[in-house]
Amino acid sequence: MVNVRPFLLAQGVRAMFGLNEKVVFAGHGVARISRIIERSIGGSSCKLFELTFLNNDMTILVPINSSSHTGIRKISSSDNVEKAYLTIAQPAKKTDCPELTASSWNKRNRDYHNKLRTGSLLDLSEIYRDLSYIATYKELSFGEKNLLKQTEQLLAEEIGESRHKDPDEIIAYIRSSLCKYSLAEIPG
């Protein structure tokens, strides 16, 4: 088990996250806070988290003082994971799937990406559910297929960390959890 050590931002003020803690970075997945770095930016000293992502070779720096505003959050609780599973298992309503209305693809895509940027596990589960149901009704566009794959991976990473399970196991579970209703049968 990794030792998570909180540190002081200023005298007596603790950071929200600790060194070696696993966190979620919105739209990118689960990362570990590998180091705290102090850099001079614009003539003033700034402390930064170095985030090392678990499932790829990416490392980024995020200012500690604005970390909560940049999409970093703690791994979801068991209660939140259960809510995500319930969201995935619920049938999508036609009103949840703007693909079935006259709205444009650009607006739908923008809405999905806005949800993705929130980093919320529940928003990810809604995107996953809706795109999965739409895929049973029509062929997804290239962008929608990529977004579906990305949300599935992000869900699997975070839920896997929360539940201490392999992401592939989580993917199999969420795929089997999808409601099997046809969109044509869903009241709108």
Backbone as a ProteinNet text record, in pm:
[ID]
protein_1_A
[PRIMARY]
MVNVRPFLLAQGVRAMFGLNEKVVFAGHGVARISRIIERSIGGSSCKLFELTFLNNDMTILVPINSSSHTGIRKISSSDNVEKAYLTIAQPAKKTDCPELTASSWNKRNRDYHNKLRTGSLLDLSEIYRDLSYIATYKELSFGEKNLLKQTEQLLAEEIGESRHKDPDEIIAYIRSSLCKYSLAEIPG
[TERTIARY]
83.9	0	87.9	48.4	125.1	94.8	199.5	183	142.3	22.7	-26.1	6.4	89.1	129	72.6	-18.8	-62.9	51.6	48.9	153.9	89.3	169	117.9	136.9	29.6	39	100.7	53	105.3	99.8	147.8	151.6	11.4	-7.2	-133	-240.8	-216.5	-317.2	-279.2	-362.7	-335.6	-390.5	-321.3	-368.1	-483.2	-568.1	-679.3	-630	-514.3	-461.7	-321.8	-282.9	-151.5	-59.1	68.1	169.6	142.4	152.6	126.9	-20.8	-107.6	-251.1	-296.5	-388.7	-448.3	-567.9	-575.7	-682.4	-734.3	-846.7	-902.5	-880.7	-827.3	-812.2	-912.7	-1007.8	-1120.7	-1077.1	-1141.4	-1117.2	-991.9	-910.4	-783.8	-770	-840.2	-836.9	-767.3	-728.2	-670	-519.7	-472.4	-330.2	-284.9	-155.3	-95.6	-21.3	-35.7	41.7	182	272	404.8	504.3	487.8	578.9	508.9	566.7	528.5	650.2	627.7	737	710.9	816.7	803.3	875.6	803.2	858.8	829.3	910.8	887.7	813.3	692.3	609.8	570.1	609.1	575.7	633.8	749	814.6	769.1	668.1	625.4	639.3	660.8	679.2	544.2	540.9	416	444.1	361.5	373.4	282.3	333.9	261.8	257.5	144.4	136	191.6	272.3	309.5	220.3	133.3	41.5	96.9	111.9	155.9	37.7	-7.7	-126.3	-93.2	-186.5	-162.4	-165.8	-250.3	-269.2	-208.7	-122.7	-46	80.3	163	292	286.4	170.4	154.9	180.4	248.3	271.7	240.4	166.7	134.9	159.7	171.9	187	61.2	9.9	-111.7	-85.5	-114.9	-96.4	-180.4	-116.9	-186	-300	-277	-379.1	-506.6	-498.5	-618.2	-653.2	-601.9	-622.7	-769.8	-849.4	-991.3	-1068.1	-1014	-1079.8	-1033.3	-930.6	-875.4	-921.6	-1015.8	-1070.7	-1007.7	-932.5	-876.7	-973.6	-1000.8	-1087.1	-1044.8	-1098.4	-1070.5	-1140.8	-1091.9	-1156.8	-1297.1	-1394.1	-1533.6	-1552.4	-1646.8	-1682.9	-1765	-1782.7	-1865.4	-2007.9	-2061.4	-2197.7	-2207.5	-2107.8	-2108.6	-2092.6	-2012.6	-1996.4	-2129.4	-2201.3	-2332.7	-2429.5	-2427.2	-2513.9	-2477.8	-2348.6	-2304.6	-2354.5	-2343.2	-2393.4	-2543.9	-2617.8	-2762.9	-2795.1	-2719.3	-2739.8	-2719	-2612.5	-2582.8	-2692.4	-2746.2	-2846.3	-2985.2	-3010.9	-3142.5	-3157.3	-3277.6	-3296.9	-3289.9	-3231.7	-3226	-3365.1	-3400.7	-3526.9	-3496.8	-3595.1	-3572.2	-3525.1	-3570.8	-3527.2	-3381.8	-3329	-3187.9	-3099.3	-3158.8	-3083.5	-3119.5	-3055.3	-3089.5	-3064.2	-2996.4	-2973.7	-3105.3	-3209.1	-3337.6	-3425.3	-3374.4	-3448.2	-3379.2	-3427.2	-3374.6	-3246.9	-3193.5	-3074.1	-2953.9	-2862.2	-2747.9	-2642.6	-2562.2	-2454.2	-2354.8	-2327.9	-2233	-2278.7	-2407.6	-2459.5	-2448.9	-2485.5	-2475.2	-2330.7	-2240.8	-2099.7	-2048.8	-2087.7	-2048.6	-2103.1	-2229.6	-2289.6	-2214.9	-2182.9	-2108.7	-1970.9	-1900.8	-1767.1	-1771.1	-1876.5	-1892.2	-1910.1	-1987.9	-2004.1	-1872.1	-1799.6	-1670.8	-1574.6	-1574.7	-1484.1	-1518	-1641.4	-1674.2	-1596.7	-1565.3	-1494	-1583.3	-1711.1	-1805.4	-1829.2	-1820.9	-1846.1	-1989.3	-2083.5	-2223	-2242.9	-2176	-2184	-2124.8	-2012.5	-1952	-2046.5	-2113.9	-2205.2	-2325.1	-2370.8	-2480.2	-2436.3	-2317.6	-2265.7	-2256.1	-2199.8	-2180.5	-2314.6	-2409.1	-2542	-2608.5	-2611.2	-2681.6	-2618.2	-2486.6	-2421.4	-2435.7	-2433.8	-2451.3	-2589.7	-2691.5	-2827.4	-2843.6	-2785.1	-2794.7	-2728.6	-2621.6	-2551.2	-2639.7	-2740.7	-2833.3	-2937.5	-2952.1	-3052	-2993.2	-2870	-2804.4	-2653.6	-2583	-2437.3	-2383.2	-2294.7	-2234.4	-2133.5	-2118.9	-2016.2	-1878.9	-1774.9	-1638.4	-1611.5	-1651	-1631.1	-1708	-1831.9	-1913.3	-1853.7	-1803.7	-1739.9	-1617.9	-1537.8	-1420.3	-1459.8	-1564.6	-1611.9	-1665.9	-1738.3	-1789.6	-1673.8	-1573.5	-1456.7	-1383	-1367.8	-1299.5	-1375.1	-1507.6	-1584.6	-1582.4	-1587.7	-1580.3	-1447.6	-1339.2	-1207.2	-1197.3	-1247.6	-1243.8	-1326.8	-1445.1	-1528.3	-1455.4	-1397.7	-1330.2	-1210.2	-1133.1	-1016.7	-1058.5	-1154.6	-1192.3	-1264.6	-1360	-1432.9	-1337.6	-1245.1	-1144.5	-1061.7	-1020	-944.4	-1030.6	-1154.5	-1244.7	-1275.2	-1292.7	-1330.3	-1211.2	-1092.3	-970.2	-985.2	-1031.6	-1050.4	-982.5	-959.8	-898.1	-996	-950	-1039.6	-1110.6	-1044.6	-1110.4	-1230.8	-1219.4	-1331.1	-1447.2	-1414.1	-1516.2	-1583.7	-1506.1	-1564.2	-1664.7	-1628.1	-1720.1	-1847.4	-1832.1	-1949	-2039.8	-1982.2	-2069.8	-2135.5	-2066.8	-2130.2	-2247.9	-2233.1	-2343	-2454.9	-2424.6	-2523.9	-2615.5	-2573.8	-2655.5	-2795.3	-2892	-3030	-3043.5	-3113.2	-3120.4	-3241.9	-3308.3	-3424.4	-3381.2	-3463.9	-3444.2	-3494.7	-3431.9	-3476.5	-3619	-3659.9	-3795.7	-3899.1	-3860.4	-3953.7	-3960	-3870.9	-3861.8	-3960.7	-4045.3	-4138.2	-4061.4	-4104.8	-4028.8	-4102.7
-118.8	0	124.4	222.3	345.6	436.5	496.6	590.2	726	770.2	900.2	1001.8	1099.9	1201.7	1336.4	1391.7	1526.8	1624.1	1738.9	1837.3	1972.9	2067.9	2201.3	2293.1	2361.3	2463.6	2590.4	2627	2740.8	2697.7	2779.4	2739.1	2703.5	2577	2529.4	2495.7	2514.2	2485.9	2357.7	2255.1	2126.4	2125.4	2054.1	2036.8	1937.3	1946.6	1852.2	1712.1	1702	1573.6	1555.5	1429.9	1400	1338.4	1341.5	1280.3	1130.9	1076.7	935.5	897.2	992.5	964	946.8	853.8	836.2	929.4	999.4	1095.7	1075.3	1138.9	1138	1276.5	1280.3	1405.9	1401.7	1494.8	1494.6	1474.1	1376.6	1349.9	1269.7	1243.5	1173.4	1045.2	1034.5	910.9	921.7	806.2	794.9	820.9	903.6	937.2	932.1	921.5	926.1	1059.3	1123.1	1244.1	1196.4	1204.4	1145.8	1239.6	1370	1466.6	1599.9	1678.6	1818	1897.6	1985.2	2062.2	2209.9	2283.8	2428.5	2493	2577.4	2645.2	2794.4	2870.9	3014	3039.7	3093.4	3122.3	3269.5	3343.6	3486	3563.6	3521.8	3592.5	3553.1	3466.9	3422.7	3270.9	3226.6	3083.9	3012.7	2895.5	2819.9	2672.2	2610.7	2466.5	2392.9	2282.6	2205.3	2058.4	1994.2	1848.7	1792.6	1689.2	1613.6	1490.2	1481.6	1368.5	1270.5	1145.4	1038.9	946	934.3	854	705.7	627.5	485.6	402.9	439.8	354.4	408.6	508.7	554.3	622.9	666.2	724.9	876.5	930	1074.3	1124.8	1239.1	1307.8	1454.9	1516.5	1659.2	1729.2	1860.7	1943.9	2027.7	2032.7	2108.3	2195.4	2326.1	2412.3	2362.7	2351.4	2300.3	2392.4	2522.5	2617.5	2612.8	2569	2563.6	2420.5	2322.1	2182.2	2142.5	2195.9	2158.6	2220.9	2328.2	2394.4	2340.2	2258.3	2206.4	2064.6	2013.6	1881.9	1767.4	1796.3	1688.9	1663	1535.8	1498.7	1362.4	1330	1199.8	1089.9	966.8	850.2	839.8	803.3	795.2	693.8	726.1	637	519.3	419.4	303.1	345.2	441.6	490.1	551.5	629.9	692.5	588.5	485.9	377.7	305.7	280.9	215.8	300.6	432.8	522.6	516.9	508	497.5	367.2	256.8	127.9	135	198.6	212.1	296.9	402.3	486.9	406.6	327.4	245.9	142.5	87.4	-19	33	162.1	218.4	235.2	212.5	240.1	390.4	427.2	568.4	612	735.1	791.4	862.2	873.5	944.2	1086.6	1147	1283.1	1284.9	1170.3	1161.3	1142.6	1106.1	1077.6	1178.7	1294.1	1395.5	1349.3	1237.3	1183.3	1149.8	1129.4	1090.8	1211.6	1330	1452.2	1523	1640.3	1712	1791.4	1780.4	1859.8	1814.1	1905	1876.5	1791.3	1724.4	1641.3	1726.2	1849.7	1937.1	1969.1	1995.9	2026.8	1904.6	1788.4	1665.7	1641.7	1655.5	1633.1	1730.9	1856.9	1958.5	1922.9	1880	1841.6	1724.5	1624.1	1508.7	1549.9	1633.5	1674.5	1765.2	1845.3	1924.1	1832.7	1726.8	1629.3	1559.1	1524.2	1456.9	1544.4	1675	1767.4	1786.2	1754.8	1768.2	1666.7	1552.1	1448.1	1368.2	1397.8	1329.7	1186.1	1092.4	952.5	933.9	1006.7	994.9	1051.3	1161.6	1214.7	1115.9	1054.4	953.2	836.1	793.2	679.2	714.8	840.5	883.3	883.6	935.5	934.8	791.2	704.4	564.3	496.4	515.6	455.2	503.8	636	692.3	650.3	657.9	617.4	467.6	387.9	242.8	211.1	280.1	257.3	306.4	420.3	474.1	378.9	313.8	218.3	99.9	69.8	-38.5	9.1	139.7	199.7	240.4	293.1	337.4	322.5	326.2	318.4	451.3	442.7	563.3	620.6	752.6	817.3	781.9	812.3	785.6	854.2	981.2	1056.4	997.3	954.1	893.2	760.1	680.9	553.6	577.5	677.3	710	758.4	840.8	890.2	776	683.2	566.8	484.5	461.5	384.6	458.2	590.1	669.8	668	686.9	686.2	548.2	443.2	307.9	288	334.9	320.6	402.9	526.8	612	552.5	501	434.6	314.6	231.9	110.2	142.4	244.4	283	325.3	417.7	471.3	368.7	298.2	197.3	86.3	49.4	-50.5	-7.9	118.2	169.4	171.2	214.4	221.9	84.1	-13.2	-149.3	-245.4	-197.6	-280.6	-400.6	-371.4	-475.8	-434.1	-532.7	-509	-434	-331.6	-257.7	-345.9	-451.3	-540.6	-610.9	-644.5	-705.7	-606.4	-481.4	-376.6	-353.6	-352.1	-333.7	-444.1	-567.6	-679.8	-661.6	-616.1	-597.7	-485.7	-371.2	-261.7	-293.5	-366.2	-406.9	-499.3	-588.3	-680.5	-610.6	-495.7	-421.2	-335	-307	-220.4	-277.5	-190.7	-232.2	-278	-386.7	-446.2	-401.3	-293.9	-244.5	-182.6	-197.9	-127.2	14.8	111.4	250.1	268.3	189.5	200.8	163.4	82	36.8	131	228.3	314.2	429	446.6	559.2	690.2	790.8	915	1027.4
0	0	0	-76.2	-89.5	27.8	81.3	191.3	135.1	168.8	122.8	230.1	194.3	290.3	249.5	330.9	300	328.5	272	292.7	314.3	357.8	386.1	265.9	226.8	122	180.4	294.9	369.3	515.3	602.8	742.6	791.9	828.8	884.6	783.2	653.7	551.7	478.6	489.3	424.3	282.1	196.2	58.6	57.6	-45.8	-60.1	-90.5	-153.8	-197.8	-141.5	-126.6	-73	-175.7	-145	-228.9	-240.1	-359.3	-392.1	-392.5	-371.5	-375.4	-520.2	-541.2	-673.7	-684.3	-797.2	-822.3	-963.9	-992.4	-1127.5	-1186.6	-1308.6	-1381.4	-1495.7	-1494	-1587.6	-1732.2	-1796.8	-1937.2	-1967.5	-1865.5	-1887.8	-1807	-1695.6	-1619.2	-1484.9	-1434.4	-1301	-1308.7	-1214.8	-1208	-1062.4	-1044.9	-911.3	-898.7	-782.6	-755.8	-719.8	-816.6	-798	-730.9	-750.6	-688.1	-669.4	-579.4	-563.4	-610.6	-705.2	-763.8	-737.7	-707.7	-693.7	-811.1	-883.3	-1000.8	-991.4	-1058.1	-1068.3	-1199.3	-1187.4	-1304.7	-1298.1	-1398.9	-1402.5	-1286.1	-1237.5	-1128.4	-989.5	-979	-845.9	-834.5	-713.6	-686.9	-687.4	-747.2	-759.2	-732.6	-648.3	-624.2	-721.6	-775.7	-876.7	-838.6	-869	-860.9	-991	-981.8	-1100.6	-1101.4	-1200.5	-1212.8	-1315	-1273.9	-1362.7	-1383.4	-1506.8	-1536	-1532.1	-1480.6	-1457.3	-1584.5	-1680.2	-1797.5	-1926.2	-1914.2	-2030.4	-1980.8	-2070.5	-2033	-2018.3	-1989.8	-1982.6	-1840.6	-1831.5	-1704.9	-1727.9	-1634	-1646.6	-1514	-1519.5	-1400.6	-1384	-1260.5	-1231.3	-1109	-1115.8	-998.4	-880.5	-765.6	-646.8	-605.7	-608.3	-562.7	-644.7	-770.2	-854.2	-893.3	-819.6	-858.2	-858.6	-765.7	-762.9	-879.7	-937.6	-1050.6	-1184.8	-1184	-1309.1	-1338.4	-1262	-1291.4	-1215.4	-1110.1	-1027.5	-913.1	-889.8	-777.1	-724.7	-608.2	-547.8	-627.3	-612.4	-673.1	-613.4	-693.8	-648.4	-536.9	-450.3	-339.8	-392.1	-307.7	-344.5	-377.4	-302.6	-329.4	-468.9	-506	-637.8	-748.6	-723.8	-821.6	-840.6	-731.5	-741.5	-822.9	-801.1	-878.9	-1027.1	-1056.4	-1196.5	-1257.7	-1183.1	-1232.6	-1258.7	-1167.8	-1185.7	-1309	-1330.7	-1448.8	-1576.1	-1579.8	-1697.9	-1721.3	-1613.7	-1624.9	-1661.1	-1637.9	-1669.9	-1820.4	-1870.4	-2013.3	-2038.4	-2148.8	-2186.6	-2230.4	-2197	-2245.3	-2376	-2459.5	-2585.9	-2559.9	-2450.8	-2419.2	-2374.2	-2325.6	-2288	-2409.4	-2519.9	-2642.4	-2749.1	-2747.2	-2846.6	-2989.6	-3007.5	-3141.1	-3209.9	-3132.1	-3188.5	-3217.8	-3190	-3220.1	-3336.5	-3368.6	-3485.3	-3455.7	-3334.9	-3303	-3385.4	-3405.4	-3492.3	-3422.2	-3503.7	-3451.8	-3373.3	-3420.8	-3351.3	-3209.8	-3192.7	-3059.4	-2968.5	-3020.8	-2941.1	-2898.7	-2993.8	-2966.3	-2859.6	-2870.9	-2773.3	-2634.7	-2628.8	-2500.5	-2437.1	-2517.8	-2465.6	-2414.3	-2489.1	-2447	-2324.1	-2310.1	-2187.6	-2067.2	-2083.4	-1974.8	-1945.6	-2049.5	-2033.3	-1953.5	-1980.6	-1911.7	-1764.6	-1723.8	-1581.6	-1498.9	-1559.8	-1486.7	-1394.4	-1392.8	-1304.7	-1351.6	-1259	-1291.6	-1341.8	-1284.1	-1327.1	-1467.9	-1500	-1636.6	-1736.1	-1700.9	-1788.3	-1809.5	-1702.7	-1715.9	-1803.8	-1799.3	-1887.2	-2033.7	-2060.8	-2198.4	-2248.1	-2165.8	-2204	-2231.9	-2140.1	-2156.7	-2284.8	-2303.7	-2418.6	-2551.1	-2560.7	-2685.8	-2711.1	-2605.7	-2622.1	-2675.5	-2624.6	-2673.6	-2816.7	-2845	-2980.8	-3079.6	-3036.7	-3123.8	-3160.5	-3078.9	-3113.8	-3214.7	-3226.6	-3314.1	-3449.3	-3445.9	-3569.4	-3552.4	-3664.2	-3655.8	-3604.1	-3506.6	-3451.6	-3550.7	-3546.1	-3628.4	-3571.6	-3646	-3601.3	-3467	-3454.9	-3331.2	-3214.2	-3240.1	-3134.4	-3089.2	-3184.3	-3148.4	-3059.6	-3095.6	-3014.3	-2875.3	-2868.6	-2739.7	-2654.4	-2715	-2642.5	-2585.9	-2667.2	-2622.7	-2510.1	-2524.2	-2422.8	-2290.2	-2295.3	-2170.7	-2106.5	-2186.8	-2131.5	-2058.3	-2118.3	-2056.7	-1928.5	-1930.9	-1812	-1698.9	-1731.5	-1631	-1571.7	-1658	-1612.3	-1523.6	-1560.2	-1479	-1339.4	-1333.6	-1203.3	-1117.6	-1175.7	-1098.4	-1056	-1144	-1109	-989.2	-985.2	-869.8	-744.2	-759.2	-644.4	-586.2	-674.5	-633.4	-624.1	-655.1	-654.3	-746.7	-868.4	-970	-1099.3	-1183.8	-1313.3	-1404.7	-1476.7	-1566.9	-1669.9	-1718.7	-1815.3	-1753.4	-1626.1	-1553.5	-1542.7	-1517.5	-1505.7	-1640.9	-1748.8	-1882.6	-1912.1	-1882.3	-1905.5	-1823.4	-1699.4	-1612.8	-1664.6	-1701.1	-1744.9	-1878.7	-1964.5	-2090.8	-2064.5	-1968.3	-1937.1	-1860	-1799.4	-1720.9	-1805.6	-1928.3	-2013.5	-2029.2	-2017.2	-2038.2	-2182.8	-2203.7	-2337.3	-2417.9	-2373.9	-2447.7	-2579.3	-2677.2	-2803.2	-2783.7	-2846.8	-2833.7	-2883.4	-2980.4	-3033.5	-2927.8	-2830	-2726.6	-2607.3	-2602.3	-2485.1	-2497	-2395.2	-2399.6	-2388.6	-2460.7	-2461.1	-2403.8
[MASK]
++++++++++++++++++++++++++++++++++++++++++++++++++++++++++++++++++++++++++++++++++++++++++++++++++++++++++++++++++++++++++++++++++++++++++++++++++++++++++++++++++++++++++++++++++++++++++++

